């Protein structure tokens, strides 16, 4: 099935057009600066350099139409008519407690996505705008929502509740939701395939370490805990996000700095994490460069990141009563051997034995990097959220009868 995967942000739309069965990417690109002037579409076929169109895109509907024109254009298109788009899969960040799986988009589903606006004010509104722009531009083509939170909906209450007055959960839906679910699901399934054991029989810890980082515990095929919380600010420290801190720091800072909650929240989201600690960068490559020439705060940021990963792996092994596989994915964990070995350091007592040669020799490709006698398998599995969304879309559309005309 040919699926158009859409990731709509407030002023951008990222897309991939792919064959869900084989994973072949027919085209990919991004429409940028939608509605803010000087908009531009960068459209690539396979791995080729992007063709750049400087088209005026005052809103998301025009942006989607520009993407569709690029897909059908005789000179650089990949399909001869829009009829060849079998379905559209949308990344939707927050599904709240409404969705434990991907769904075919209906008016009711759109209302439920809207009801989560407060929980994800930066993401869900543009996600819905992207859905409506596609509905208008491709009437009759099935649209599917794939939620970042869905995979984590299987967590038990003892993992997702906060020890706050219970009424706040009932009134505002305050609880842990978790994010990166599409990635945690994709890489944990793939890890089971690589190990050659049934997914439902394994205890897997997945470490998605990228610009945003989260770790999840997957027990017998179900997510039972994850490090991000009601928002993606929680868990291990990240590029610019603080991760878990004592909540009293927030009120302390508001008082001491004579500032307001929004300013502190912005600082915790955008000026903290390894950037805030090091004062150097949120990019781990810059941190390694700085640490290499003696920058102590860059070294501290790297040490803290590895320590927090290690602590989370240990706590999830405790939560599941053991672990069979630790999986590393996303930009930092796929590319950096030192982060992987730091995250596993000292965990030999749990049966985690990294093979230094395999670990150092592998980058951005699937591999088992533990020793042959390691009781726990340690794997690198590059994530592919677009392919996961395309497959989910094909699964939901299953019957070709979904398309109406
Ligand atoms: P996103 O969450 O935006 O999808 P990615 O998964 O692409 O993020 O990860 C981006 C991060 O990967 C960058 O911040 C960069 O620090 C990190 N990264 C990429 N290559 C390396 C590397 N060789 N060593 C350490 N970090 C790396």
XYZ file of C-alpha atoms and ligand atoms in Angstrom:
432
model
C 0.000 0.000 0.000
C 1.348 3.477 -0.883
C 1.059 5.644 2.214
C 1.719 9.348 2.660
C 3.053 9.900 6.183
C 2.486 13.397 7.557
C 4.096 15.031 10.587
C 2.532 18.485 10.839
C 4.057 21.150 13.080
C 2.960 24.718 13.659
C 4.807 26.133 10.639
C 6.142 23.011 8.939
C 4.965 19.729 7.458
C 7.404 16.819 7.170
C 6.323 14.018 4.872
C 7.381 10.675 3.486
C 5.636 8.787 0.732
C 6.385 5.122 1.033
C 5.407 1.593 0.194
C 4.310 0.132 3.520
C 5.016 -3.511 2.634
C 8.643 -3.030 1.600
C 9.512 0.193 3.397
C 10.715 1.697 0.120
C 10.698 5.500 0.387
C 9.435 6.956 -2.905
C 9.761 10.596 -1.851
C 10.301 12.647 1.250
C 10.493 16.272 2.170
C 9.476 19.187 4.280
C 7.360 22.285 3.759
C 8.799 25.039 5.924
C 7.767 28.521 7.062
C 4.075 27.860 6.387
C 2.093 31.018 7.124
C 5.141 33.028 8.181
C 6.450 34.198 4.780
C 9.317 32.974 2.557
C 7.825 29.492 2.623
C 9.751 26.740 0.896
C 9.211 23.092 -0.045
C 12.220 20.770 -0.071
C 11.300 17.579 -1.930
C 13.652 14.600 -2.431
C 13.395 11.370 -4.340
C 15.083 8.527 -2.520
C 18.360 9.805 -1.124
C 18.842 12.514 -3.751
C 19.494 16.174 -2.962
C 16.267 18.072 -2.418
C 14.543 19.993 -5.165
C 13.636 23.341 -3.623
C 10.375 25.126 -4.496
C 9.875 28.647 -3.229
C 6.082 28.554 -3.278
C 3.856 30.804 -1.237
C 2.231 28.610 1.444
C -0.019 30.833 3.545
C -1.594 27.895 5.378
C -1.384 24.115 5.864
C -3.993 23.391 3.184
C -1.927 25.147 0.523
C 1.180 23.404 1.868
C -0.452 19.962 1.496
C -1.554 20.849 -2.025
C 2.012 21.912 -2.833
C 3.291 18.562 -1.527
C 0.707 16.698 -3.643
C 1.700 18.680 -6.752
C 5.333 17.744 -6.148
C 4.355 14.055 -5.874
C 2.464 14.048 -9.202
C 4.623 16.511 -11.183
C 5.726 14.833 -14.464
C 9.372 15.963 -14.140
C 10.163 14.957 -10.551
C 6.996 13.272 -9.294
C 6.688 9.635 -8.274
C 3.051 8.950 -9.133
C 0.978 9.810 -12.171
C -2.146 10.731 -10.238
C -3.287 11.317 -6.684
C -5.405 8.164 -6.958
C -2.186 6.252 -6.288
C -2.121 7.548 -2.692
C -3.870 4.699 -0.890
C -3.928 6.240 2.573
C -2.480 8.994 4.749
C -0.901 8.293 8.148
C -0.641 11.195 10.585
C 1.710 11.434 13.524
C -0.377 12.762 16.407
C 1.561 13.502 19.573
C -1.099 13.174 22.273
C -4.016 10.788 22.388
C -4.587 11.151 26.130
C -6.418 8.161 27.566
C -8.629 7.954 24.484
C -6.354 5.904 22.248
C -4.352 2.783 23.000
C -3.901 2.116 19.295
C -3.907 3.836 15.909
C -7.335 4.692 14.495
C -9.107 5.620 11.317
C -9.877 9.334 11.597
C -13.552 10.205 11.998
C -15.244 13.377 13.291
C -15.319 11.737 16.740
C -11.574 11.002 16.620
C -10.919 14.628 15.677
C -12.972 15.769 18.684
C -10.877 13.491 20.917
C -7.624 14.885 19.455
C -8.977 18.361 20.184
C -9.784 17.376 23.757
C -6.014 16.766 24.237
C -5.009 20.287 23.122
C -4.349 21.326 26.721
C -2.060 18.337 27.264
C 0.023 19.053 24.137
C -0.579 22.703 23.221
C 2.408 22.913 20.859
C 1.735 19.693 18.985
C -1.896 18.586 18.836
C -3.320 21.797 17.283
C -0.968 21.680 14.243
C -1.443 17.878 14.017
C -5.197 18.424 13.663
C -4.717 21.249 11.146
C -2.593 18.825 9.074
C -5.356 16.194 9.224
C -8.007 18.660 8.082
C -5.788 19.989 5.297
C -5.349 16.410 3.997
C -9.065 15.631 4.310
C -9.888 18.683 2.211
C -7.213 18.005 -0.387
C -7.742 14.237 -0.652
C -11.440 13.551 -0.083
C -12.188 9.835 0.130
C -8.614 8.813 0.965
C -8.524 7.114 4.397
C -6.688 9.089 7.054
C -5.192 7.310 10.057
C -3.932 8.803 13.336
C -0.878 7.178 14.951
C -0.308 8.477 18.479
C 3.037 8.944 20.278
C 1.265 8.058 23.512
C -0.680 4.960 22.397
C 1.986 2.318 23.054
C 2.288 3.456 26.671
C -1.422 3.154 27.445
C -0.833 -0.395 28.702
C 1.051 0.918 31.766
C -0.536 -0.084 35.064
C -1.921 2.662 37.314
C 0.969 2.280 39.765
C 3.318 3.337 36.951
C 1.239 6.117 35.426
C -0.271 7.827 38.471
C 1.426 10.680 40.322
C 1.100 10.845 44.095
C -0.985 14.020 43.933
C -4.529 14.532 45.214
C -6.558 12.026 43.181
C -9.091 14.670 42.183
C -6.470 16.338 39.977
C -6.288 13.191 37.851
C -10.075 13.193 37.548
C -10.313 16.945 36.883
C -7.327 17.549 34.594
C -6.205 14.047 33.507
C -2.842 14.658 35.207
C -0.878 11.401 34.898
C 2.112 9.912 33.088
C 1.435 9.351 29.374
C 4.883 8.844 27.869
C 6.001 9.727 24.341
C 8.091 8.280 21.472
C 5.687 5.317 21.669
C 5.851 4.607 17.936
C 9.632 4.319 18.198
C 9.647 2.198 21.391
C 7.128 -0.154 19.794
C 9.021 -0.376 16.492
C 12.449 -1.077 17.988
C 11.207 -3.504 20.666
C 9.352 -5.570 18.038
C 12.404 -5.533 15.800
C 14.694 -6.533 18.696
C 12.530 -9.601 19.363
C 12.794 -10.545 15.676
C 16.590 -10.128 15.716
C 16.935 -12.214 18.882
C 14.529 -14.753 17.394
C 12.229 -15.062 20.414
C 8.488 -14.337 20.735
C 7.851 -10.656 21.542
C 5.312 -11.704 24.164
C 7.944 -13.686 26.094
C 10.561 -10.958 26.565
C 11.529 -8.258 29.042
C 12.930 -5.411 26.931
C 14.271 -1.994 27.894
C 14.243 0.462 24.989
C 16.444 3.590 25.138
C 15.398 6.249 22.600
C 18.194 8.801 22.951
C 17.874 11.734 20.533
C 17.094 15.424 20.858
C 14.380 14.265 23.186
C 15.212 11.094 25.129
C 13.018 8.505 26.801
C 13.392 4.968 28.091
C 10.634 2.348 28.274
C 10.101 -1.037 29.919
C 8.311 -3.557 27.692
C 7.219 -6.704 29.538
C 5.739 -9.590 27.546
C 4.904 -7.277 24.651
C 3.292 -4.508 26.704
C 4.783 -1.228 27.836
C 4.751 -1.224 31.641
C 6.648 1.988 32.365
C 8.354 4.878 30.618
C 10.452 7.845 31.662
C 8.586 10.765 30.073
C 5.529 11.934 31.948
C 2.454 14.053 31.440
C 4.707 16.033 29.109
C 8.018 15.217 27.368
C 9.903 17.247 30.016
C 10.227 14.361 32.463
C 12.700 11.484 32.727
C 16.399 11.540 31.908
C 18.051 14.886 31.105
C 17.988 15.775 27.406
C 19.478 18.239 24.932
C 17.677 21.262 26.392
C 15.135 19.682 28.783
C 15.911 19.160 32.451
C 14.266 15.755 32.921
C 13.284 14.801 36.474
C 13.952 17.469 39.073
C 12.599 18.182 42.530
C 9.264 19.931 41.796
C 9.911 22.353 44.669
C 12.625 23.959 42.500
C 9.902 25.477 40.316
C 8.247 27.460 43.102
C 11.651 28.282 44.626
C 12.779 29.835 41.324
C 9.558 31.758 40.781
C 10.073 33.328 44.184
C 13.834 33.921 44.054
C 14.033 35.156 40.471
C 10.804 37.143 40.863
C 9.516 35.603 37.699
C 6.467 33.677 36.525
C 5.612 30.049 35.860
C 5.771 30.396 32.055
C 9.336 31.766 32.199
C 10.500 28.928 34.431
C 8.750 26.345 32.252
C 10.456 27.783 29.185
C 13.822 27.597 30.972
C 13.236 23.968 31.968
C 12.296 23.073 28.375
C 14.715 25.128 26.313
C 17.685 26.244 28.420
C 18.328 23.223 30.607
C 19.481 19.639 29.982
C 23.017 19.129 28.714
C 22.928 22.601 27.129
C 22.203 24.282 30.448
C 24.704 22.173 32.347
C 27.575 22.544 29.907
C 26.881 26.017 28.543
C 28.249 24.569 25.295
C 25.536 22.955 23.173
C 22.548 20.618 23.136
C 24.290 18.573 20.427
C 26.228 15.662 21.903
C 28.876 15.880 19.174
C 29.759 19.383 20.387
C 29.877 18.122 23.968
C 32.385 15.417 23.043
C 34.513 17.988 21.192
C 34.458 20.332 24.201
C 35.114 17.547 26.715
C 38.016 16.426 24.529
C 39.767 19.750 25.045
C 39.176 19.769 28.771
C 35.788 21.459 29.234
C 34.760 20.068 32.652
C 31.112 21.051 32.439
C 30.764 19.297 29.073
C 32.271 16.172 30.707
C 29.863 16.527 33.624
C 26.883 16.773 31.242
C 27.975 13.606 29.424
C 28.612 11.755 32.693
C 25.202 12.752 34.035
C 23.434 11.665 30.878
C 25.085 8.234 30.973
C 24.454 7.896 34.737
C 20.763 8.723 34.359
C 20.385 6.198 31.513
C 22.078 3.556 33.681
C 19.832 4.306 36.664
C 16.725 4.071 34.505
C 17.856 0.735 32.996
C 18.437 -0.604 36.523
C 15.073 0.587 37.775
C 13.199 -0.899 34.813
C 14.953 -4.231 35.297
C 13.682 -4.056 38.892
C 10.185 -3.124 37.674
C 10.054 -6.155 35.357
C 11.902 -8.593 37.616
C 14.760 -8.877 35.116
C 15.663 -7.977 31.575
C 16.379 -9.989 28.419
C 17.361 -7.173 26.048
C 18.442 -3.539 26.140
C 17.838 -1.689 22.878
C 19.535 1.549 21.837
C 17.962 3.808 19.219
C 17.757 7.405 17.854
C 20.516 9.875 16.945
C 22.694 9.684 20.054
C 22.339 5.986 20.897
C 22.595 4.734 17.307
C 25.770 6.707 16.629
C 27.717 6.896 19.834
C 29.549 3.908 21.343
C 30.647 5.827 24.455
C 27.065 6.676 25.426
C 26.055 3.035 25.009
C 28.963 1.741 27.072
C 28.392 4.437 29.721
C 24.718 3.508 29.950
C 25.658 -0.160 30.493
C 28.734 0.394 32.683
C 28.710 -1.561 35.924
C 25.595 -3.519 34.996
C 27.512 -6.777 34.498
C 26.013 -8.024 37.772
C 22.628 -7.902 36.009
C 23.961 -9.987 33.122
C 24.620 -7.037 30.794
C 28.030 -7.510 29.133
C 28.866 -5.194 26.274
C 31.429 -6.364 23.730
C 33.770 -3.353 23.387
C 34.917 -4.365 19.922
C 31.394 -4.832 18.519
C 30.143 -1.734 20.296
C 32.930 0.486 18.954
C 32.686 -0.951 15.471
C 28.968 -0.359 14.997
C 27.181 2.790 13.982
C 23.654 3.444 12.805
C 22.871 -0.098 11.808
C 21.193 -3.084 13.378
C 23.543 -5.123 15.511
C 23.892 -7.117 18.694
C 26.721 -5.434 20.598
C 26.795 -7.600 23.732
C 29.249 -10.463 24.152
C 28.173 -13.903 22.980
C 27.912 -15.054 26.609
C 26.007 -11.991 27.825
C 22.762 -13.156 29.433
C 21.134 -9.876 28.397
C 21.347 -9.013 24.700
C 22.291 -5.406 23.957
C 21.173 -4.208 20.539
C 21.336 -1.200 18.284
C 18.128 -0.893 16.278
C 17.798 2.265 14.158
C 14.315 3.631 14.619
C 12.036 4.351 11.666
C 8.947 6.147 12.872
C 7.720 6.912 9.343
C 7.793 3.251 8.365
C 6.052 2.356 11.626
C 3.316 4.939 10.884
C 2.969 3.655 7.304
C 2.615 0.066 8.543
C 0.094 1.069 11.191
C -1.862 2.959 8.532
C -1.858 -0.074 6.239
C -2.922 -2.314 9.141
C -5.842 -0.049 10.066
C -6.884 0.325 6.427
C -6.373 -3.424 5.955
C -9.486 -3.831 3.912
C -9.189 -1.765 0.760
C -12.905 -1.063 1.250
C -11.920 1.732 3.672
C -11.487 4.090 0.724
C -14.752 5.823 -0.136
C -15.235 8.061 -3.097
P 15.131 13.784 17.044
O 14.675 13.573 18.452
O 15.097 15.225 16.613
O 14.579 12.807 16.041
P 17.614 12.417 16.526
O 17.185 11.066 16.899
O 17.847 12.726 15.092
O 16.677 13.515 17.168
O 18.956 12.745 17.330
C 19.591 13.971 17.183
C 20.756 14.026 18.136
O 21.664 12.948 17.826
C 21.571 15.296 18.011
O 21.265 16.193 19.042
C 22.991 14.833 18.199
O 23.445 15.287 19.450
C 22.933 13.330 18.286
N 23.990 12.692 17.506
C 24.060 12.450 16.187
N 25.231 11.840 15.865
C 25.931 11.701 17.028
C 27.201 11.160 17.396
N 28.016 10.623 16.502
N 27.542 11.210 18.702
C 26.735 11.735 19.627
N 25.535 12.250 19.351
C 25.134 12.236 18.075
